[in-house]
Coordinates of C-alpha atoms in Angstrom, one line a residue:
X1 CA -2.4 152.8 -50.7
X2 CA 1.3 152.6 -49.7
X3 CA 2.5 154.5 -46.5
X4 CA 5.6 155.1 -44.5
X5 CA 7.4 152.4 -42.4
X6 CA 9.9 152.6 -39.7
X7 CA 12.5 149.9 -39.4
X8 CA 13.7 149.9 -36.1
X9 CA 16.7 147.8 -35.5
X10 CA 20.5 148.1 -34.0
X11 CA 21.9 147.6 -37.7
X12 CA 20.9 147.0 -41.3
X13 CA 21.6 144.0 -42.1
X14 CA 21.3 141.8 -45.2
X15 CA 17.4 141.3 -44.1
X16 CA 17.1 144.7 -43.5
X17 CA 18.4 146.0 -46.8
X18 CA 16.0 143.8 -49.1
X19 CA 13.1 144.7 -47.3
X20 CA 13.8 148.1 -48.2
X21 CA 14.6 147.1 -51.6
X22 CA 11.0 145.5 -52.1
X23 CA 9.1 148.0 -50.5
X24 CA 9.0 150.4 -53.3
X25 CA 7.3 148.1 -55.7
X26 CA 4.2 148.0 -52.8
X27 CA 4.5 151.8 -52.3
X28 CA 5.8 151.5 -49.2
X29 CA 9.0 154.0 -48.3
X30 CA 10.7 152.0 -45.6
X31 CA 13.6 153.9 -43.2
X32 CA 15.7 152.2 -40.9
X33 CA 15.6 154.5 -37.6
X34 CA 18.6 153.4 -34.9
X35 CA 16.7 151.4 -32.0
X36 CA 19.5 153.3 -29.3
X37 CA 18.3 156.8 -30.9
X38 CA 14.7 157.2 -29.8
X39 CA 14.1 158.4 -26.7
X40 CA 10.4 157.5 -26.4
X41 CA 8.5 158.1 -23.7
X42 CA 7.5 161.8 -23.9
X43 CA 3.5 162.0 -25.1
X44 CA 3.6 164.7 -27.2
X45 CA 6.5 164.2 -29.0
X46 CA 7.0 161.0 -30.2
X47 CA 10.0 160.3 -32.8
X48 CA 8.0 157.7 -34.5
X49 CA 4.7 159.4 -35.0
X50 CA 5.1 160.2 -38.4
X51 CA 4.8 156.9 -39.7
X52 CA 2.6 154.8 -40.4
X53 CA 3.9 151.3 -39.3
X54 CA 6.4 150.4 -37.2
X55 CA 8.5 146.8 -37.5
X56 CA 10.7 146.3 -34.7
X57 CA 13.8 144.3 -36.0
X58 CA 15.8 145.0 -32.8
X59 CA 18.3 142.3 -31.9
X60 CA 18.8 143.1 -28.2
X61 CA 16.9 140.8 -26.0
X62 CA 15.8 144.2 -24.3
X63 CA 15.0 146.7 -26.5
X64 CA 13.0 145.4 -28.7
X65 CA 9.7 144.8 -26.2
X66 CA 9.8 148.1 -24.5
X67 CA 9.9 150.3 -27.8
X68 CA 7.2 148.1 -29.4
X69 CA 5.3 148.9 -25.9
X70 CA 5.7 152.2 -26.6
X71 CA 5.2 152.4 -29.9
X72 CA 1.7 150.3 -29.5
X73 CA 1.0 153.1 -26.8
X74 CA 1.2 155.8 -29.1
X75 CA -1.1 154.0 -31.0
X76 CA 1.5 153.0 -34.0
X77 CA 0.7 150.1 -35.5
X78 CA 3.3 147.6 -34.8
X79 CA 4.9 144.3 -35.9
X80 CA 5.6 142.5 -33.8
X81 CA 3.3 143.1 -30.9
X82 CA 4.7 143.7 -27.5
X83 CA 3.6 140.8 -26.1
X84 CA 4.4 138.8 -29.0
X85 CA 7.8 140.2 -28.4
X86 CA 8.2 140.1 -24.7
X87 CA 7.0 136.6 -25.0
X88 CA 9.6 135.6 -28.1
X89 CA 13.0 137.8 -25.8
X90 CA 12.1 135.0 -22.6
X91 CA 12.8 131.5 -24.0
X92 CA 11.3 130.4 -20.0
X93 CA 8.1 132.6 -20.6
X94 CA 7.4 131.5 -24.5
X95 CA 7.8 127.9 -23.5
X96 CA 5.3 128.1 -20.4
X97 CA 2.6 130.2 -22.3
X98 CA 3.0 127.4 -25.5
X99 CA 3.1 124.3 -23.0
X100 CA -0.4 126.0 -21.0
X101 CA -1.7 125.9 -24.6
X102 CA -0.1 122.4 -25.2
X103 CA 1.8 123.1 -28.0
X104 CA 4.8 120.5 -27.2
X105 CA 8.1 121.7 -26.0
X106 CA 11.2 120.1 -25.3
X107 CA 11.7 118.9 -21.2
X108 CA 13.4 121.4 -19.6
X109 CA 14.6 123.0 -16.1
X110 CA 15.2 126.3 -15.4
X111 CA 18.6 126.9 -13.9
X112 CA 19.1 130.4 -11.7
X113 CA 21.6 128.7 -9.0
X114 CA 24.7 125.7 -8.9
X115 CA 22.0 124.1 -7.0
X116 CA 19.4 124.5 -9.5
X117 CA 22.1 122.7 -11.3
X118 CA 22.8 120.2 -9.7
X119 CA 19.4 118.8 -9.2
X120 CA 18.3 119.3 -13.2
X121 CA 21.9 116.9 -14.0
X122 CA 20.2 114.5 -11.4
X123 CA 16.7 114.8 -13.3
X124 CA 17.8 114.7 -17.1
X125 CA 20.5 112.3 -18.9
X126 CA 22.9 113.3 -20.4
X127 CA 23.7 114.7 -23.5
X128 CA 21.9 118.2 -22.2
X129 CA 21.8 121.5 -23.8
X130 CA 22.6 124.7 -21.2
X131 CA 21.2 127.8 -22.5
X132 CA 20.8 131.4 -21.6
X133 CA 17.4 132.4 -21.2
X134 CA 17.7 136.0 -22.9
X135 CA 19.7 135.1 -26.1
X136 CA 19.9 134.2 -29.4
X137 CA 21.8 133.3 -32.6
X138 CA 23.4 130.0 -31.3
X139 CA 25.0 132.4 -28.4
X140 CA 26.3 130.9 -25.1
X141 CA 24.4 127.8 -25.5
X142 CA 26.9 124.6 -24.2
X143 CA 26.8 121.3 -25.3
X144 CA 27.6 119.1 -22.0
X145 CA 28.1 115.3 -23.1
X146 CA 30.3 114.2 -19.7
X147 CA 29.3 114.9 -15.9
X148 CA 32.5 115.1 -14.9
X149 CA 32.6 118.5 -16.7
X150 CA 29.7 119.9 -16.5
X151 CA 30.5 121.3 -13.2
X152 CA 33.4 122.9 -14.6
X153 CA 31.1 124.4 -17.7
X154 CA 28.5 126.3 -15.2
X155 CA 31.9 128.2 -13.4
X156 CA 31.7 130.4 -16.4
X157 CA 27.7 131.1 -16.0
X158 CA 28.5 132.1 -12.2
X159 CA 31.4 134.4 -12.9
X160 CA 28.7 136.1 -16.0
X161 CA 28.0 139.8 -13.8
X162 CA 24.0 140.3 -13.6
X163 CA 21.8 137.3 -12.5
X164 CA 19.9 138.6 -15.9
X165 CA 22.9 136.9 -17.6
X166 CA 23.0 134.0 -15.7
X167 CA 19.2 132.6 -15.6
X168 CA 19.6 129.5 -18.3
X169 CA 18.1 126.5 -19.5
X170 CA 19.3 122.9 -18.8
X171 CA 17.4 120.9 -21.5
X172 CA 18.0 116.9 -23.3
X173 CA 20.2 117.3 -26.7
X174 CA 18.2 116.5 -29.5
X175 CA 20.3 115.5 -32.2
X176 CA 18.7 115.8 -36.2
X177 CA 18.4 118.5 -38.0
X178 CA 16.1 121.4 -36.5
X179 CA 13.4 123.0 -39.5
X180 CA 12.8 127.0 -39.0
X181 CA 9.6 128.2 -40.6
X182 CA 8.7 131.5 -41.6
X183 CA 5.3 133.3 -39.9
X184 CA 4.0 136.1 -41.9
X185 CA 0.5 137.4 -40.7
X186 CA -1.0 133.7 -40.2
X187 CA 1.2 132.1 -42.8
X188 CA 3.6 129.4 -42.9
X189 CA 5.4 131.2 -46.3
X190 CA 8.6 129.1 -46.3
X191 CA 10.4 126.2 -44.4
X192 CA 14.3 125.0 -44.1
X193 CA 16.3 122.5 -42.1
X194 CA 19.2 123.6 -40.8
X195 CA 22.0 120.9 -40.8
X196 CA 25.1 121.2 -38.8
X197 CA 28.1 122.0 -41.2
X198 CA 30.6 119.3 -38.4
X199 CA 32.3 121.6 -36.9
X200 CA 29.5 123.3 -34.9
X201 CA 27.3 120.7 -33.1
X202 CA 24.9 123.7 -33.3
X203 CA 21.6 124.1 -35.8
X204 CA 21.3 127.6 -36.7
X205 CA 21.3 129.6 -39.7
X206 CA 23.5 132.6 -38.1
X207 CA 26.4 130.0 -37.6
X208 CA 26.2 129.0 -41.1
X209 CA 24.5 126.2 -41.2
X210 CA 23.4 124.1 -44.7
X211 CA 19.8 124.7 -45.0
X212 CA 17.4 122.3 -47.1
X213 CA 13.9 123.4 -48.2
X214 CA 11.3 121.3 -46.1
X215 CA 7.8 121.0 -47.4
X216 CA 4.3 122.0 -45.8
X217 CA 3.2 118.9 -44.5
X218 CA 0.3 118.9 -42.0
X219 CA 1.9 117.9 -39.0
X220 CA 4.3 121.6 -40.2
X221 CA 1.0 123.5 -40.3
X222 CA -0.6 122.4 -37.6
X223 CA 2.4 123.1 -34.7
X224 CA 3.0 126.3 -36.7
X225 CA -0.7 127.7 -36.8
X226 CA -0.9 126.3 -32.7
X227 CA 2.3 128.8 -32.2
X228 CA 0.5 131.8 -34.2
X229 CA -3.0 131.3 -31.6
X230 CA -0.8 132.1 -28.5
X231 CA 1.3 134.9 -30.3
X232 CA -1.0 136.6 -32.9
X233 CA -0.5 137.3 -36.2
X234 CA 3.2 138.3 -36.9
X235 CA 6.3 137.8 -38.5
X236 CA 8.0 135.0 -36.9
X237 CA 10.7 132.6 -37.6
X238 CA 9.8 129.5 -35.1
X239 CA 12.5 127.1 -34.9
X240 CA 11.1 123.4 -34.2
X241 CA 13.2 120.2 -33.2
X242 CA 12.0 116.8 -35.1
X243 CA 11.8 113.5 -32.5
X244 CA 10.3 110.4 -33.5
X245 CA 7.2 111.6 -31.8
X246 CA 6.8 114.9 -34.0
X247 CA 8.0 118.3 -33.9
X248 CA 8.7 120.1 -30.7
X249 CA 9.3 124.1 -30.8
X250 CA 12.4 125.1 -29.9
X251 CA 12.3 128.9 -29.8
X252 CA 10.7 131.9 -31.6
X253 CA 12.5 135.0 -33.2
X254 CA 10.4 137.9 -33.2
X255 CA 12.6 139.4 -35.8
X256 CA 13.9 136.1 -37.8
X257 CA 17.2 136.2 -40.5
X258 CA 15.8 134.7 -43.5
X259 CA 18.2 134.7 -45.8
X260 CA 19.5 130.7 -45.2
X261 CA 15.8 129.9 -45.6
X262 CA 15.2 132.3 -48.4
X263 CA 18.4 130.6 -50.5
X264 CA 17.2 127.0 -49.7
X265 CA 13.4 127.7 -50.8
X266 CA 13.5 130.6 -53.8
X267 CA 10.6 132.1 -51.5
X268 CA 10.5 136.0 -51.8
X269 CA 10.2 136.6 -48.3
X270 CA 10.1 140.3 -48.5
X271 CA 7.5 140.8 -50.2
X272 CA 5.4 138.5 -48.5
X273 CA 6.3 141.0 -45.3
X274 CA 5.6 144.0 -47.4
X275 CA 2.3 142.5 -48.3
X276 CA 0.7 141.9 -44.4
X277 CA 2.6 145.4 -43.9
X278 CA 0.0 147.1 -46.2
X279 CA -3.1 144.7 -44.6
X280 CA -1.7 146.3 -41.0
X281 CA -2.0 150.2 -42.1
X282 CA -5.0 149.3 -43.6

């Protein structure tokens, strides 16, 4: 039994397209439906009640929640969960719920204020990593190696417009490679390393990256199946940093790019998606 499927993102992308490629040979018909374009809300006229899954793929670190909330309310069934997603769209709130459940984090301070600032630069050595709370894909996230600049770096945070925009993370740099693994249902289905090309001190696959396959060791498993108890099942791409005292999550994307890990491992991600799509319709 196949069933109709809802995409619901701000653009088709190159993830996009191939899981609407594979889903025919699952039976699925897959649609992409414009995440600005919905206008849910009203009970008896939903836009996406003629489906029969939804899989929110929305890049905005706003939209995505609140139309899986609403989708889940018009009881659609819906990957990822609202709280998965609320949870993944707030790198402050992921990292307290995973630390409560002590899955290990890097050290961080949360930074709303210059004096908020100042304080985490007395607490933390330097090299640290700034970073917006709400935000992804490498964006906005400073490197600050020398104190006597860092001062200069947070001007640009205070002259953002919306305190929403200006809520960050002050956290240590930790160089290495970071390793993003793919979640499907329960599943670690594929791993990669991304390694900084040298011109970008950044590790992320949207920057261009060089990606290596990593394999599924247990230490891999067990952080990654720790991260699935707090979440739920899903379809997650959790990035981890490696120390020399194991792996430490970084973030989690409630609607991952795969292709630099699906290049590095020859894993068919789609249909592994299109798979826990049909176990979710039931």
């Amino acid at each position: 039994m196949g069933g109709k499927v809802a995409i619901v993102a701000d653009r088709v992308g190159w993830e996009e397209r191939r899981l609407m490629e594979t889903a025919g040979a699952f039976d699925l018909h897959v649609e992409w439906v414009n995440d600005e374009s919905l206008c849910l809300g009203d009970p008896h006229a939903e836009s996406l009640s003629d489906y029969d899954a939804v899989l929110v793929r929305s890049r905005s670190y706003t939209r995505g929640g609140l139309l899986a909330s609403l989708a889940e309310a018009s009881r659609i069934p819906t990957l990822n969960s609202a709280y998965a997603i609320h949870a993944c769209e707030n790198k402050l709130a992921l990292r307290t719920e995973l630390r409560a459940a002590g899955v290990p984090v890097p050290d961080f301070r949360l930074v709303l204020s210059r004096r908020d600032f100042v304080r985490a630069l007395e607490q933390l050595d330097l090299p640290l990593v700034l970073k917006p709370v709400f935000g992804g894909m490498g964006k906005r996230v400073t490197l600050l190696r020398h104190s006597d600049t860092a001062q200069s770096v947070y001007d640009y945070v205070e002259d953002l417009g919306h305190a929403f925009e200006q809520a960050c993370l002050l956290e240590p740099y930790l160089e290495g490679g970071s390793v993003r693994c793919l979640v499907v249902g329960r599943e670690l289905v594929a791993a990669a390393r991304f390694v900084s090309g040298g011109a970008d001190w950044r590790n992320n696959a949207a920057l261009g990256n060089r990606t290596q396959p990593v394999e599924q060791e247990p230490e891999l498993l067990k952080i990654v199946d720790s991260v699935v108890d707090v979440l739920g099942a899903g379809i997650y791409g959790v990035d981890l940093f490696e120390t020399p005292s194991g792996y430490v999550v970084n973030e989690v994307n409630h609607a991952p790019a795969f292709r630099g890990v699906a290049s590095a491992t020859g894993v068919d991600i789609p249909s592994a998606v299109s798979r826990h799509v049909l176990e979710v319709i039931g």
